[in-house]
């Protein structure tokens, strides 16, 4: 049985790691990892392969950055050749990036079955490139592996057949459980001179937040006003570029309660989120990780695909300066919040999503 896994961006490496580990237990499965090259900086890609102990990709398509059409189109063109050469039984695509969509589209056009990890997540905001990628990928996949019941229901609402939908749980949760013991021994707090529960973690990279200068300024202003917390801010390359263009970078460097850093590794991030008082983010994955680590999360967006975390009170949406400050203050004023969050049920499965997915893939190919 030949499985091809197509990935290219940082979160996809994390989502794939437990699946690769599970596949490696199966001698009859030959795994071909294809890296699209969407992320190419050492600290956005290779470092995660090393840390999560993933085998090197068989091939890197070296596509790199560009507009959506350019990036997606180039992956399609190169991947078509790879697919024709390797002829996999199933092509697995995780998440919702341009690499996900291009992988799915290249495969389905050549009649290779597609399996989508994180199927059915919906923000219902088609202005998000990831929402477009998710929807289109789901509708050309034959195996839809959903993280939660809510994701399953979203797929049914769109008329997708029950025969193709599987409630697997979330492979990011598998990854977290596998890596947490090591993450907690990490020296990230010492390295960044942070003290437990006295800081917030901030990440920003969504185009709607960082590519619009006024929006970015508005968010940064809110964070500058939350002075009673140290704000630890590992900066995504896209965001760094925009902060420098807008002249905000220098202002941040001068702001006492800010600690700027390069993107951090997976274990460091888990350790930093676990020990933070609060998380501020526009990332999808970090919302879930904050939830699993019982740290309240202010999501700097109008919508989220992980509505379960908001419904349970662990996560809240804030789209501008005023809301960010208000929501942060509410969380910070709630007594024993972490204890309350610890008691919440987890809708993302039992940490065995990867094993279930491999079982379904084997049955699918054998049938
Ligand atoms: C992509 C995904 C997003 C995911 C995120 C994780 C899409 C549409 N978006 O967003 O869903 O949450 O990855 O990080 O696929 N850059 C570098 N070095 C790198 C990678 C990117 O400098 O290694 C810079 C480039 O200037 C590039 C910009 O970041 O133009 C954006 O990169 P891109 O991969 O297009 O999107 P992300 O914002 O990273």
PDB file of N, CA and C in Angstrom, residues 128-185:
ATOM      1  N   UNK A 128     -11.423  34.285   4.337  1.00  0.00           N
ATOM      2  CA  UNK A 128     -10.214  33.624   4.836  1.00  0.00           C
ATOM      3  C   UNK A 128      -9.735  32.631   3.792  1.00  0.00           C
ATOM      4  N   UNK A 129      -8.481  32.738   3.349  1.00  0.00           N
ATOM      5  CA  UNK A 129      -8.023  31.758   2.348  1.00  0.00           C
ATOM      6  C   UNK A 129      -8.161  30.318   2.846  1.00  0.00           C
ATOM      7  N   UNK A 130      -7.995  30.137   4.160  1.00  0.00           N
ATOM      8  CA  UNK A 130      -8.064  28.776   4.702  1.00  0.00           C
ATOM      9  C   UNK A 130      -9.479  28.194   4.588  1.00  0.00           C
ATOM     10  N   UNK A 131     -10.515  29.055   4.684  1.00  0.00           N
ATOM     11  CA  UNK A 131     -11.881  28.548   4.581  1.00  0.00           C
ATOM     12  C   UNK A 131     -12.143  28.036   3.160  1.00  0.00           C
ATOM     13  N   UNK A 132     -11.637  28.773   2.190  1.00  0.00           N
ATOM     14  CA  UNK A 132     -11.774  28.343   0.792  1.00  0.00           C
ATOM     15  C   UNK A 132     -11.049  27.005   0.615  1.00  0.00           C
ATOM     16  N   UNK A 133      -9.838  26.940   1.134  1.00  0.00           N
ATOM     17  CA  UNK A 133      -9.043  25.711   0.999  1.00  0.00           C
ATOM     18  C   UNK A 133      -9.742  24.516   1.656  1.00  0.00           C
ATOM     19  N   UNK A 134     -10.294  24.746   2.856  1.00  0.00           N
ATOM     20  CA  UNK A 134     -10.977  23.659   3.577  1.00  0.00           C
ATOM     21  C   UNK A 134     -12.175  23.127   2.800  1.00  0.00           C
ATOM     22  N   UNK A 135     -13.016  24.060   2.364  1.00  0.00           N
ATOM     23  CA  UNK A 135     -14.262  23.634   1.703  1.00  0.00           C
ATOM     24  C   UNK A 135     -13.972  22.874   0.430  1.00  0.00           C
ATOM     25  N   UNK A 136     -13.090  23.442  -0.413  1.00  0.00           N
ATOM     26  CA  UNK A 136     -12.817  22.798  -1.694  1.00  0.00           C
ATOM     27  C   UNK A 136     -12.144  21.446  -1.481  1.00  0.00           C
ATOM     28  N   UNK A 137     -11.250  21.382  -0.522  1.00  0.00           N
ATOM     29  CA  UNK A 137     -10.565  20.109  -0.248  1.00  0.00           C
ATOM     30  C   UNK A 137     -11.573  19.056   0.217  1.00  0.00           C
ATOM     31  N   UNK A 138     -12.467  19.440   1.120  1.00  0.00           N
ATOM     32  CA  UNK A 138     -13.470  18.472   1.587  1.00  0.00           C
ATOM     33  C   UNK A 138     -14.292  17.921   0.437  1.00  0.00           C
ATOM     34  N   UNK A 139     -14.641  18.821  -0.496  1.00  0.00           N
ATOM     35  CA  UNK A 139     -15.553  18.387  -1.557  1.00  0.00           C
ATOM     36  C   UNK A 139     -14.848  17.592  -2.650  1.00  0.00           C
ATOM     37  N   UNK A 140     -13.531  17.474  -2.590  1.00  0.00           N
ATOM     38  CA  UNK A 140     -12.913  16.553  -3.557  1.00  0.00           C
ATOM     39  C   UNK A 140     -12.209  15.397  -2.851  1.00  0.00           C
ATOM     40  N   UNK A 141     -12.533  15.190  -1.567  1.00  0.00           N
ATOM     41  CA  UNK A 141     -11.898  14.091  -0.828  1.00  0.00           C
ATOM     42  C   UNK A 141     -12.844  12.894  -0.714  1.00  0.00           C
ATOM     43  N   UNK A 142     -12.266  11.723  -0.717  1.00  0.00           N
ATOM     44  CA  UNK A 142     -13.076  10.513  -0.547  1.00  0.00           C
ATOM     45  C   UNK A 142     -13.104  10.059   0.899  1.00  0.00           C
ATOM     46  N   UNK A 143     -12.075  10.442   1.647  1.00  0.00           N
ATOM     47  CA  UNK A 143     -12.036  10.109   3.075  1.00  0.00           C
ATOM     48  C   UNK A 143     -11.922  11.405   3.849  1.00  0.00           C
ATOM     49  N   UNK A 144     -12.940  11.661   4.676  1.00  0.00           N
ATOM     50  CA  UNK A 144     -12.987  12.920   5.414  1.00  0.00           C
ATOM     51  C   UNK A 144     -12.816  12.624   6.901  1.00  0.00           C
ATOM     52  N   UNK A 145     -11.648  12.946   7.440  1.00  0.00           N
ATOM     53  CA  UNK A 145     -11.363  12.668   8.851  1.00  0.00           C
ATOM     54  C   UNK A 145     -11.629  13.916   9.676  1.00  0.00           C
ATOM     55  N   UNK A 146     -12.722  13.879  10.449  1.00  0.00           N
ATOM     56  CA  UNK A 146     -13.169  15.064  11.180  1.00  0.00           C
ATOM     57  C   UNK A 146     -12.654  15.020  12.619  1.00  0.00           C
ATOM     58  N   UNK A 147     -12.288  16.217  13.123  1.00  0.00           N
ATOM     59  CA  UNK A 147     -11.731  16.310  14.482  1.00  0.00           C
ATOM     60  C   UNK A 147     -12.799  16.219  15.568  1.00  0.00           C
ATOM     61  N   UNK A 148     -14.003  16.744  15.283  1.00  0.00           N
ATOM     62  CA  UNK A 148     -15.064  16.811  16.314  1.00  0.00           C
ATOM     63  C   UNK A 148     -16.420  16.466  15.696  1.00  0.00           C
ATOM     64  N   UNK A 149     -17.395  16.251  16.567  1.00  0.00           N
ATOM     65  CA  UNK A 149     -18.786  16.012  16.126  1.00  0.00           C
ATOM     66  C   UNK A 149     -19.293  17.188  15.310  1.00  0.00           C
ATOM     67  N   UNK A 150     -18.933  18.384  15.760  1.00  0.00           N
ATOM     68  CA  UNK A 150     -19.382  19.583  15.061  1.00  0.00           C
ATOM     69  C   UNK A 150     -18.871  19.593  13.617  1.00  0.00           C
ATOM     70  N   UNK A 151     -17.635  19.172  13.423  1.00  0.00           N
ATOM     71  CA  UNK A 151     -17.061  19.104  12.066  1.00  0.00           C
ATOM     72  C   UNK A 151     -17.823  18.077  11.229  1.00  0.00           C
ATOM     73  N   UNK A 152     -18.169  16.949  11.851  1.00  0.00           N
ATOM     74  CA  UNK A 152     -18.948  15.921  11.151  1.00  0.00           C
ATOM     75  C   UNK A 152     -20.274  16.524  10.687  1.00  0.00           C
ATOM     76  N   UNK A 153     -20.950  17.229  11.583  1.00  0.00           N
ATOM     77  CA  UNK A 153     -22.243  17.815  11.227  1.00  0.00           C
ATOM     78  C   UNK A 153     -22.115  18.859  10.125  1.00  0.00           C
ATOM     79  N   UNK A 154     -21.037  19.632  10.159  1.00  0.00           N
ATOM     80  CA  UNK A 154     -20.817  20.613   9.084  1.00  0.00           C
ATOM     81  C   UNK A 154     -20.738  19.910   7.725  1.00  0.00           C
ATOM     82  N   UNK A 155     -20.077  18.778   7.701  1.00  0.00           N
ATOM     83  CA  UNK A 155     -19.927  18.040   6.436  1.00  0.00           C
ATOM     84  C   UNK A 155     -21.287  17.504   5.968  1.00  0.00           C
ATOM     85  N   UNK A 156     -22.074  16.985   6.910  1.00  0.00           N
ATOM     86  CA  UNK A 156     -23.409  16.485   6.542  1.00  0.00           C
ATOM     87  C   UNK A 156     -24.272  17.609   5.985  1.00  0.00           C
ATOM     88  N   UNK A 157     -24.159  18.790   6.633  1.00  0.00           N
ATOM     89  CA  UNK A 157     -24.983  19.937   6.178  1.00  0.00           C
ATOM     90  C   UNK A 157     -24.663  20.306   4.737  1.00  0.00           C
ATOM     91  N   UNK A 158     -23.423  20.025   4.330  1.00  0.00           N
ATOM     92  CA  UNK A 158     -23.031  20.337   2.952  1.00  0.00           C
ATOM     93  C   UNK A 158     -23.321  19.175   2.012  1.00  0.00           C
ATOM     94  N   UNK A 159     -24.019  18.176   2.503  1.00  0.00           N
ATOM     95  CA  UNK A 159     -24.466  17.083   1.647  1.00  0.00           C
ATOM     96  C   UNK A 159     -23.411  16.016   1.402  1.00  0.00           C
ATOM     97  N   UNK A 160     -22.344  16.032   2.191  1.00  0.00           N
ATOM     98  CA  UNK A 160     -21.315  15.005   1.971  1.00  0.00           C
ATOM     99  C   UNK A 160     -21.778  13.675   2.564  1.00  0.00           C
ATOM    100  N   UNK A 161     -21.447  12.596   1.872  1.00  0.00           N
ATOM    101  CA  UNK A 161     -22.012  11.293   2.206  1.00  0.00           C
ATOM    102  C   UNK A 161     -21.434  10.716   3.500  1.00  0.00           C
ATOM    103  N   UNK A 162     -22.334  10.090   4.262  1.00  0.00           N
ATOM    104  CA  UNK A 162     -21.921   9.479   5.531  1.00  0.00           C
ATOM    105  C   UNK A 162     -20.874   8.392   5.304  1.00  0.00           C
ATOM    106  N   UNK A 163     -20.888   7.804   4.118  1.00  0.00           N
ATOM    107  CA  UNK A 163     -19.918   6.737   3.821  1.00  0.00           C
ATOM    108  C   UNK A 163     -18.482   7.250   3.806  1.00  0.00           C
ATOM    109  N   UNK A 164     -18.337   8.560   3.607  1.00  0.00           N
ATOM    110  CA  UNK A 164     -16.980   9.102   3.468  1.00  0.00           C
ATOM    111  C   UNK A 164     -16.486   9.835   4.723  1.00  0.00           C
ATOM    112  N   UNK A 165     -17.399  10.058   5.676  1.00  0.00           N
ATOM    113  CA  UNK A 165     -17.050  10.899   6.835  1.00  0.00           C
ATOM    114  C   UNK A 165     -16.703  10.020   8.048  1.00  0.00           C
ATOM    115  N   UNK A 166     -15.586  10.311   8.690  1.00  0.00           N
ATOM    116  CA  UNK A 166     -15.140   9.536   9.863  1.00  0.00           C
ATOM    117  C   UNK A 166     -14.829  10.492  11.008  1.00  0.00           C
ATOM    118  N   UNK A 167     -15.391  10.234  12.174  1.00  0.00           N
ATOM    119  CA  UNK A 167     -15.039  11.033  13.353  1.00  0.00           C
ATOM    120  C   UNK A 167     -13.767  10.409  13.946  1.00  0.00           C
ATOM    121  N   UNK A 168     -12.637  10.996  13.633  1.00  0.00           N
ATOM    122  CA  UNK A 168     -11.370  10.386  14.051  1.00  0.00           C
ATOM    123  C   UNK A 168     -10.821  11.007  15.326  1.00  0.00           C
ATOM    124  N   UNK A 169     -11.193  12.276  15.604  1.00  0.00           N
ATOM    125  CA  UNK A 169     -10.463  13.054  16.612  1.00  0.00           C
ATOM    126  C   UNK A 169      -9.369  13.825  15.886  1.00  0.00           C
ATOM    127  N   UNK A 170      -8.606  14.583  16.652  1.00  0.00           N
ATOM    128  CA  UNK A 170      -7.678  15.543  16.065  1.00  0.00           C
ATOM    129  C   UNK A 170      -6.232  15.073  16.245  1.00  0.00           C
ATOM    130  N   UNK A 171      -5.497  14.993  15.149  1.00  0.00           N
ATOM    131  CA  UNK A 171      -4.116  14.491  15.264  1.00  0.00           C
ATOM    132  C   UNK A 171      -3.199  15.481  15.992  1.00  0.00           C
ATOM    133  N   UNK A 172      -3.608  16.764  16.044  1.00  0.00           N
ATOM    134  CA  UNK A 172      -2.796  17.723  16.824  1.00  0.00           C
ATOM    135  C   UNK A 172      -2.857  17.395  18.314  1.00  0.00           C
ATOM    136  N   UNK A 173      -4.000  16.837  18.728  1.00  0.00           N
ATOM    137  CA  UNK A 173      -4.110  16.433  20.140  1.00  0.00           C
ATOM    138  C   UNK A 173      -3.228  15.214  20.401  1.00  0.00           C
ATOM    139  N   UNK A 174      -3.197  14.283  19.443  1.00  0.00           N
ATOM    140  CA  UNK A 174      -2.278  13.131  19.573  1.00  0.00           C
ATOM    141  C   UNK A 174      -0.851  13.658  19.753  1.00  0.00           C
ATOM    142  N   UNK A 175      -0.480  14.623  18.888  1.00  0.00           N
ATOM    143  CA  UNK A 175       0.892  15.158  18.925  1.00  0.00           C
ATOM    144  C   UNK A 175       1.172  15.778  20.283  1.00  0.00           C
ATOM    145  N   UNK A 176       0.206  16.530  20.775  1.00  0.00           N
ATOM    146  CA  UNK A 176       0.401  17.209  22.060  1.00  0.00           C
ATOM    147  C   UNK A 176       0.621  16.197  23.187  1.00  0.00           C
ATOM    148  N   UNK A 177      -0.207  15.152  23.219  1.00  0.00           N
ATOM    149  CA  UNK A 177      -0.048  14.153  24.284  1.00  0.00           C
ATOM    150  C   UNK A 177       1.310  13.457  24.188  1.00  0.00           C
ATOM    151  N   UNK A 178       1.730  13.191  22.946  1.00  0.00           N
ATOM    152  CA  UNK A 178       3.012  12.496  22.776  1.00  0.00           C
ATOM    153  C   UNK A 178       4.199  13.362  23.191  1.00  0.00           C
ATOM    154  N   UNK A 179       4.068  14.665  22.995  1.00  0.00           N
ATOM    155  CA  UNK A 179       5.238  15.536  23.200  1.00  0.00           C
ATOM    156  C   UNK A 179       5.217  16.348  24.496  1.00  0.00           C
ATOM    157  N   UNK A 180       4.077  16.355  25.189  1.00  0.00           N
ATOM    158  CA  UNK A 180       3.984  17.209  26.378  1.00  0.00           C
ATOM    159  C   UNK A 180       5.023  16.898  27.459  1.00  0.00           C
ATOM    160  N   UNK A 181       5.258  15.605  27.769  1.00  0.00           N
ATOM    161  CA  UNK A 181       6.256  15.342  28.821  1.00  0.00           C
ATOM    162  C   UNK A 181       7.609  15.988  28.508  1.00  0.00           C
ATOM    163  N   UNK A 182       8.038  15.889  27.234  1.00  0.00           N
ATOM    164  CA  UNK A 182       9.319  16.498  26.867  1.00  0.00           C
ATOM    165  C   UNK A 182       9.207  18.016  26.849  1.00  0.00           C
ATOM    166  N   UNK A 183       8.056  18.504  26.414  1.00  0.00           N
ATOM    167  CA  UNK A 183       7.862  19.958  26.314  1.00  0.00           C
ATOM    168  C   UNK A 183       7.962  20.608  27.692  1.00  0.00           C
ATOM    169  N   UNK A 184       7.438  19.905  28.699  1.00  0.00           N
ATOM    170  CA  UNK A 184       7.431  20.512  30.034  1.00  0.00           C
ATOM    171  C   UNK A 184       8.811  20.549  30.675  1.00  0.00           C
ATOM    172  N   UNK A 185       9.728  19.768  30.127  1.00  0.00           N
ATOM    173  CA  UNK A 185      11.114  19.818  30.626  1.00  0.00           C
ATOM    174  C   UNK A 185      11.929  20.861  29.864  1.00  0.00           C
TER     175      UNK A 185
END
